């Protein structure tokens, strides 16, 4: 076993959100020291100088992680989390997240994720690709990944989502890589903070369909892309990552789309990677990202 894979076997991440007060870092680091862990990364953020919200991401190596996992959780909850009224979660690096990818017809964002996964640069297991069109079947199956099609109409959305829920029942994350179907309130509630979408504009500008057409009509000098968690309200979910590119009056709508595709694929890949590496904490309608 390589050194990297050995360390990932014994590496875990703690994500913490609580009311800020003195002593948190000492309490967390003290407990990890007490159980024999070695902190390999620690980042924190407070919304105000004092008394605001406190966020922490701590990554640590614990050689006896498997044996001590339950004791660590019980010990942390009793001696630290209860004392500071923490919302917290522990993620084990060896437990790779299972991800289902969704696409309609535009392939650029999906292919970026498949290429990165094929090169071992996306730390997850891809369960399948789900689409409402047959167009990308061959391209996906060439990666040895299952391609499932479910047609969606306003009349069949409930049945279609029931079928999707069956297919993704054991997944940890759903990624909308230019999937052009609006998901129902029930579906987004069931998968709260576990669906990431790439919207092809610099939100909050140009929500909804055809953002490049909207941008062209406005004569924008910047186009962009936004990766966000999906909620019932279209393109209003907590933003994870964004980026932009300069344009000018010379660009056609098609040229905006082609230039924008490069931004979309990079933004989505960064957002998915950060989520998989447990770097994102959702805080109300916003996020804290420890990149
Ligand atoms: N509940 C949500 N569903 C989806 C979201 C979201 O934020 N909340 N994001 C979209 C992606 N998207 C833009 O990024 C988007 C997709 C589709 C549409 C739209 O108007 N679609 C039409 C039909 C399109 C078609 O015929 O294929 C519709 O569904 O009525 C706007 C924006 C993914 N889903």
Short mmCIF file of C-alpha atoms and ligand atoms in Angstrom, two decimals:
data_model
loop_
_atom_site.label_atom_id
_atom_site.label_comp_id
_atom_site.label_asym_id
_atom_site.label_seq_id
_atom_site.Cartn_x
_atom_site.Cartn_y
_atom_site.Cartn_z
CA UNK A 1 0.00 0.00 0.00
CA UNK A 2 1.44 3.44 -0.98
CA UNK A 3 2.15 6.04 1.71
CA UNK A 4 -0.68 8.22 0.31
CA UNK A 5 -3.25 5.43 0.35
CA UNK A 6 -2.06 4.33 3.81
CA UNK A 7 -2.55 7.85 5.15
CA UNK A 8 -5.97 8.17 3.52
CA UNK A 9 -6.93 4.94 5.29
CA UNK A 10 -6.30 6.69 8.60
CA UNK A 11 -7.27 10.28 7.76
CA UNK A 12 -10.50 11.96 8.85
CA UNK A 13 -11.96 15.44 8.67
CA UNK A 14 -14.02 17.29 11.25
CA UNK A 15 -16.29 20.11 10.09
CA UNK A 16 -17.61 22.32 12.90
CA UNK A 17 -20.04 25.24 13.14
CA UNK A 18 -20.95 26.88 16.46
CA UNK A 19 -21.22 30.17 18.27
CA UNK A 20 -17.74 31.72 18.54
CA UNK A 21 -16.14 31.74 22.01
CA UNK A 22 -12.64 31.29 23.39
CA UNK A 23 -11.31 27.80 23.97
CA UNK A 24 -12.69 26.03 20.88
CA UNK A 25 -9.33 25.42 19.20
CA UNK A 26 -7.81 24.18 22.46
CA UNK A 27 -10.78 21.88 23.12
CA UNK A 28 -10.73 20.34 19.64
CA UNK A 29 -6.95 20.03 19.37
CA UNK A 30 -6.72 18.76 22.94
CA UNK A 31 -9.22 15.98 22.31
CA UNK A 32 -7.50 14.94 19.10
CA UNK A 33 -4.15 14.92 20.92
CA UNK A 34 -5.71 12.85 23.72
CA UNK A 35 -6.86 10.13 21.28
CA UNK A 36 -3.46 10.03 19.58
CA UNK A 37 -4.33 11.95 16.41
CA UNK A 38 -1.93 14.19 14.48
CA UNK A 39 -3.52 17.31 12.97
CA UNK A 40 -2.43 17.69 9.33
CA UNK A 41 -4.57 20.72 8.39
CA UNK A 42 -6.67 23.22 10.32
CA UNK A 43 -8.61 26.22 9.09
CA UNK A 44 -11.16 28.41 10.82
CA UNK A 45 -13.37 31.43 10.16
CA UNK A 46 -15.42 33.68 12.43
CA UNK A 47 -18.07 36.03 11.14
CA UNK A 48 -17.19 38.76 13.72
CA UNK A 49 -14.29 39.66 16.02
CA UNK A 50 -16.20 37.89 18.81
CA UNK A 51 -19.61 36.46 19.50
CA UNK A 52 -20.35 35.66 15.86
CA UNK A 53 -20.51 32.32 14.11
CA UNK A 54 -17.44 30.07 14.20
CA UNK A 55 -16.43 27.55 11.53
CA UNK A 56 -13.58 25.05 11.58
CA UNK A 57 -12.23 22.36 9.26
CA UNK A 58 -9.61 20.09 10.79
CA UNK A 59 -7.97 17.17 9.02
CA UNK A 60 -6.08 14.62 11.09
CA UNK A 61 -4.23 11.33 10.90
CA UNK A 62 -5.18 8.65 13.45
CA UNK A 63 -3.36 5.32 12.99
CA UNK A 64 -6.02 3.49 15.03
CA UNK A 65 -8.90 5.31 13.28
CA UNK A 66 -10.87 2.15 12.53
CA UNK A 67 -10.67 0.85 16.10
CA UNK A 68 -11.12 4.26 17.73
CA UNK A 69 -13.83 5.66 15.43
CA UNK A 70 -16.81 5.08 17.75
CA UNK A 71 -14.88 6.14 20.85
CA UNK A 72 -13.71 9.30 19.08
CA UNK A 73 -17.27 10.23 18.11
CA UNK A 74 -18.66 9.57 21.59
CA UNK A 75 -15.74 11.35 23.26
CA UNK A 76 -15.94 14.38 20.94
CA UNK A 77 -19.71 14.72 21.35
CA UNK A 78 -19.60 14.43 25.16
CA UNK A 79 -16.48 16.47 25.91
CA UNK A 80 -16.39 19.10 23.15
CA UNK A 81 -19.49 19.35 20.98
CA UNK A 82 -21.92 19.45 23.92
CA UNK A 83 -19.79 22.07 25.69
CA UNK A 84 -19.84 24.46 22.69
CA UNK A 85 -23.24 23.46 21.22
CA UNK A 86 -21.54 22.48 17.98
CA UNK A 87 -23.08 21.35 14.74
CA UNK A 88 -20.43 18.97 13.46
CA UNK A 89 -19.70 16.02 11.24
CA UNK A 90 -16.83 13.59 10.84
CA UNK A 91 -15.86 12.35 7.38
CA UNK A 92 -13.46 9.45 6.78
CA UNK A 93 -11.28 9.92 3.70
CA UNK A 94 -11.35 6.17 2.99
CA UNK A 95 -15.15 6.30 2.66
CA UNK A 96 -15.24 7.63 -0.91
CA UNK A 97 -18.49 9.40 -1.75
CA UNK A 98 -20.75 7.80 -4.36
CA UNK A 99 -21.78 10.29 -7.03
CA UNK A 100 -24.44 10.24 -9.77
CA UNK A 101 -23.92 12.67 -12.66
CA UNK A 102 -26.83 14.23 -14.57
CA UNK A 103 -26.69 15.69 -18.06
CA UNK A 104 -29.01 16.69 -20.90
CA UNK A 105 -27.28 17.42 -24.24
CA UNK A 106 -24.32 19.72 -23.56
CA UNK A 107 -21.36 17.46 -22.76
CA UNK A 108 -18.54 19.82 -21.72
CA UNK A 109 -19.16 19.90 -17.96
CA UNK A 110 -19.84 16.16 -17.79
CA UNK A 111 -16.77 15.26 -19.83
CA UNK A 112 -14.54 17.41 -17.60
CA UNK A 113 -15.69 15.39 -14.61
CA UNK A 114 -15.31 12.06 -16.41
CA UNK A 115 -11.82 12.99 -17.63
CA UNK A 116 -10.72 14.07 -14.17
CA UNK A 117 -12.21 10.92 -12.62
CA UNK A 118 -10.47 8.73 -15.22
CA UNK A 119 -7.15 10.39 -14.28
CA UNK A 120 -7.78 9.83 -10.56
CA UNK A 121 -8.25 13.56 -9.93
CA UNK A 122 -11.82 13.33 -8.65
CA UNK A 123 -11.87 11.47 -5.28
CA UNK A 124 -15.23 9.68 -5.59
CA UNK A 125 -16.95 6.66 -7.11
CA UNK A 126 -19.21 7.48 -10.06
CA UNK A 127 -22.34 5.34 -9.79
CA UNK A 128 -23.89 6.28 -13.14
CA UNK A 129 -24.79 9.07 -15.52
CA UNK A 130 -28.48 9.93 -15.79
CA UNK A 131 -29.93 11.90 -18.69
CA UNK A 132 -33.22 12.86 -20.29
CA UNK A 133 -31.68 12.29 -23.74
CA UNK A 134 -29.85 9.41 -25.48
CA UNK A 135 -27.25 11.72 -27.11
CA UNK A 136 -24.31 11.07 -24.76
CA UNK A 137 -24.71 7.33 -24.18
CA UNK A 138 -21.71 6.26 -26.26
CA UNK A 139 -19.44 8.97 -24.88
CA UNK A 140 -20.26 7.92 -21.30
CA UNK A 141 -20.17 4.16 -21.86
CA UNK A 142 -16.68 4.61 -23.38
CA UNK A 143 -15.62 5.45 -19.82
CA UNK A 144 -17.16 2.16 -18.60
CA UNK A 145 -19.88 4.05 -16.75
CA UNK A 146 -23.54 3.09 -16.80
CA UNK A 147 -25.82 5.49 -18.74
CA UNK A 148 -29.49 5.66 -17.75
CA UNK A 149 -32.16 7.61 -19.60
CA UNK A 150 -35.41 8.85 -18.15
CA UNK A 151 -37.60 11.11 -20.29
CA UNK A 152 -39.18 13.95 -18.32
CA UNK A 153 -42.29 15.93 -19.17
CA UNK A 154 -44.42 18.11 -16.88
CA UNK A 155 -46.95 15.27 -16.82
CA UNK A 156 -44.39 12.55 -15.97
CA UNK A 157 -42.05 14.47 -13.63
CA UNK A 158 -43.28 12.65 -10.49
CA UNK A 159 -42.78 9.20 -12.02
CA UNK A 160 -39.46 10.20 -13.57
CA UNK A 161 -38.13 11.47 -10.22
CA UNK A 162 -39.35 8.29 -8.51
CA UNK A 163 -37.29 6.31 -11.02
CA UNK A 164 -34.28 8.58 -10.46
CA UNK A 165 -34.60 8.18 -6.69
CA UNK A 166 -34.47 4.40 -7.13
CA UNK A 167 -31.32 4.67 -9.23
CA UNK A 168 -29.48 7.02 -6.84
CA UNK A 169 -30.73 5.60 -3.53
CA UNK A 170 -27.21 4.75 -2.30
CA UNK A 171 -25.50 7.89 -3.61
CA UNK A 172 -24.01 10.66 -1.48
CA UNK A 173 -24.00 13.43 -4.09
CA UNK A 174 -25.91 14.28 -7.28
CA UNK A 175 -24.21 16.57 -9.82
CA UNK A 176 -26.22 18.46 -12.46
CA UNK A 177 -23.69 18.91 -15.28
CA UNK A 178 -25.95 20.99 -17.50
CA UNK A 179 -29.02 18.88 -16.72
CA UNK A 180 -31.83 21.02 -18.06
CA UNK A 181 -34.78 19.83 -16.03
CA UNK A 182 -36.15 21.69 -13.03
CA UNK A 183 -36.26 19.36 -10.01
CA UNK A 184 -39.37 19.26 -7.84
CA UNK A 185 -39.57 20.71 -4.35
CA UNK A 186 -39.94 17.19 -2.91
CA UNK A 187 -36.86 15.95 -4.71
CA UNK A 188 -34.67 18.92 -3.69
CA UNK A 189 -35.88 18.62 -0.09
CA UNK A 190 -34.98 14.91 0.00
CA UNK A 191 -31.50 15.73 -1.37
CA UNK A 192 -30.91 18.98 0.50
CA UNK A 193 -27.25 20.09 0.29
CA UNK A 194 -26.47 16.98 -1.77
CA UNK A 195 -27.18 18.27 -5.28
CA UNK A 196 -24.69 20.58 -7.00
CA UNK A 197 -25.60 22.41 -10.22
CA UNK A 198 -23.50 24.39 -12.66
CA UNK A 199 -25.40 27.44 -13.80
CA UNK A 200 -24.05 29.08 -16.90
CA UNK A 201 -24.04 32.65 -15.63
CA UNK A 202 -22.42 34.71 -12.87
CA UNK A 203 -25.37 34.47 -10.45
CA UNK A 204 -27.46 36.22 -9.35
CA UNK A 205 -27.46 37.57 -12.88
CA UNK A 206 -29.43 35.74 -15.55
CA UNK A 207 -31.18 32.94 -13.65
CA UNK A 208 -33.28 30.41 -15.53
CA UNK A 209 -33.05 29.28 -19.12
CA UNK A 210 -30.71 30.70 -21.80
CA UNK A 211 -28.44 32.90 -19.63
CA UNK A 212 -26.01 33.48 -22.52
CA UNK A 213 -28.86 34.83 -24.64
CA UNK A 214 -29.87 37.07 -21.76
CA UNK A 215 -26.25 38.22 -21.34
CA UNK A 216 -25.87 38.97 -25.04
CA UNK A 217 -29.04 41.05 -25.03
CA UNK A 218 -27.64 43.06 -22.10
CA UNK A 219 -24.27 43.66 -23.79
CA UNK A 220 -22.29 42.30 -20.84
CA UNK A 221 -18.48 42.73 -20.61
CA UNK A 222 -18.11 39.66 -18.38
CA UNK A 223 -19.64 36.18 -18.69
CA UNK A 224 -19.43 33.64 -15.94
CA UNK A 225 -20.48 30.40 -14.33
CA UNK A 226 -21.73 29.50 -10.86
CA UNK A 227 -21.69 26.17 -9.03
CA UNK A 228 -24.30 26.04 -6.29
CA UNK A 229 -26.26 23.64 -4.12
CA UNK A 230 -29.69 23.04 -5.59
CA UNK A 231 -32.86 24.15 -3.80
CA UNK A 232 -36.48 24.34 -4.86
CA UNK A 233 -35.93 27.96 -5.90
CA UNK A 234 -34.32 27.84 -9.34
CA UNK A 235 -30.64 28.88 -9.32
CA UNK A 236 -30.97 30.44 -5.82
CA UNK A 237 -29.10 27.80 -3.82
CA UNK A 238 -25.94 28.45 -1.74
CA UNK A 239 -23.07 29.40 -4.05
CA UNK A 240 -19.94 27.23 -3.83
CA UNK A 241 -17.72 28.60 -6.61
CA UNK A 242 -17.85 31.16 -9.43
CA UNK A 243 -15.60 32.55 -12.13
CA UNK A 244 -15.79 34.97 -15.04
CA UNK A 245 -14.16 35.78 -18.38
CA UNK A 246 -13.96 39.16 -20.16
CA UNK A 247 -15.95 39.62 -23.39
CA UNK A 248 -16.95 42.60 -25.50
CA UNK A 249 -19.37 43.77 -28.22
CA UNK A 250 -17.59 41.67 -30.87
CA UNK A 251 -18.73 38.34 -29.40
CA UNK A 252 -21.71 36.49 -30.89
CA UNK A 253 -24.05 34.51 -28.61
CA UNK A 254 -22.43 31.30 -29.87
CA UNK A 255 -18.97 32.65 -29.03
CA UNK A 256 -20.24 33.55 -25.55
CA UNK A 257 -21.49 29.98 -25.16
CA UNK A 258 -18.19 28.45 -26.33
CA UNK A 259 -16.08 30.71 -24.12
CA UNK A 260 -18.45 30.20 -21.22
CA UNK A 261 -18.25 26.40 -21.51
CA UNK A 262 -14.60 26.53 -20.43
CA UNK A 263 -15.54 28.57 -17.37
CA UNK A 264 -18.42 26.22 -16.51
CA UNK A 265 -16.32 23.07 -16.60
CA UNK A 266 -13.56 24.52 -14.40
CA UNK A 267 -15.99 26.03 -11.89
CA UNK A 268 -17.98 22.80 -11.56
CA UNK A 269 -14.85 20.66 -11.19
CA UNK A 270 -13.51 22.89 -8.39
CA UNK A 271 -16.86 22.91 -6.58
CA UNK A 272 -17.25 19.12 -6.77
CA UNK A 273 -13.66 18.57 -5.63
CA UNK A 274 -14.13 20.89 -2.64
CA UNK A 275 -17.37 19.13 -1.68
CA UNK A 276 -15.71 15.71 -1.97
CA UNK A 277 -12.81 16.93 0.17
CA UNK A 278 -15.26 18.14 2.85
CA UNK A 279 -14.22 21.78 2.43
CA UNK A 280 -17.73 23.28 2.20
CA UNK A 281 -20.02 24.25 5.08
CA UNK A 282 -23.48 25.58 4.20
CA UNK A 283 -24.42 28.55 6.39
CA UNK A 284 -27.98 29.70 5.76
CA UNK A 285 -28.22 30.64 2.10
CA UNK A 286 -24.43 30.96 1.79
CA UNK A 287 -21.35 28.74 2.12
CA UNK A 288 -18.01 28.81 3.91
CA UNK A 289 -15.37 27.17 1.70
CA UNK A 290 -12.01 26.16 3.21
CA UNK A 291 -10.15 25.81 -0.08
N1 LIG B 1 -35.18 22.82 -8.33
C1 LIG B 1 -34.13 23.13 -9.12
N2 LIG B 1 -33.91 22.43 -10.24
C2 LIG B 1 -32.86 22.75 -11.03
C3 LIG B 1 -32.01 23.82 -10.70
C4 LIG B 1 -32.26 24.53 -9.49
O1 LIG B 1 -31.51 25.45 -9.10
N3 LIG B 1 -33.32 24.15 -8.72
N4 LIG B 1 -30.99 24.20 -11.60
C5 LIG B 1 -31.24 23.76 -12.97
C6 LIG B 1 -30.23 24.04 -14.02
N5 LIG B 1 -30.65 25.20 -14.77
C7 LIG B 1 -29.75 26.22 -14.82
O2 LIG B 1 -28.62 26.06 -14.36
C8 LIG B 1 -31.88 25.27 -15.48
C9 LIG B 1 -32.40 24.12 -16.05
C10 LIG B 1 -33.62 24.17 -16.74
C11 LIG B 1 -34.31 25.34 -16.86
C12 LIG B 1 -35.62 25.34 -17.57
O3 LIG B 1 -36.27 26.36 -17.71
N6 LIG B 1 -36.00 24.13 -18.03
C13 LIG B 1 -37.35 23.91 -18.65
C14 LIG B 1 -37.37 22.87 -19.71
C15 LIG B 1 -36.01 22.64 -20.35
C16 LIG B 1 -36.13 21.52 -21.37
O4 LIG B 1 -37.14 21.51 -22.09
O5 LIG B 1 -35.26 20.62 -21.38
C17 LIG B 1 -38.23 23.34 -17.55
O6 LIG B 1 -37.76 22.39 -16.89
O7 LIG B 1 -39.35 23.83 -17.45
C18 LIG B 1 -33.79 26.50 -16.28
C19 LIG B 1 -32.57 26.47 -15.60
C20 LIG B 1 -31.48 22.27 -12.96
N7 LIG B 1 -32.62 22.03 -12.16
#
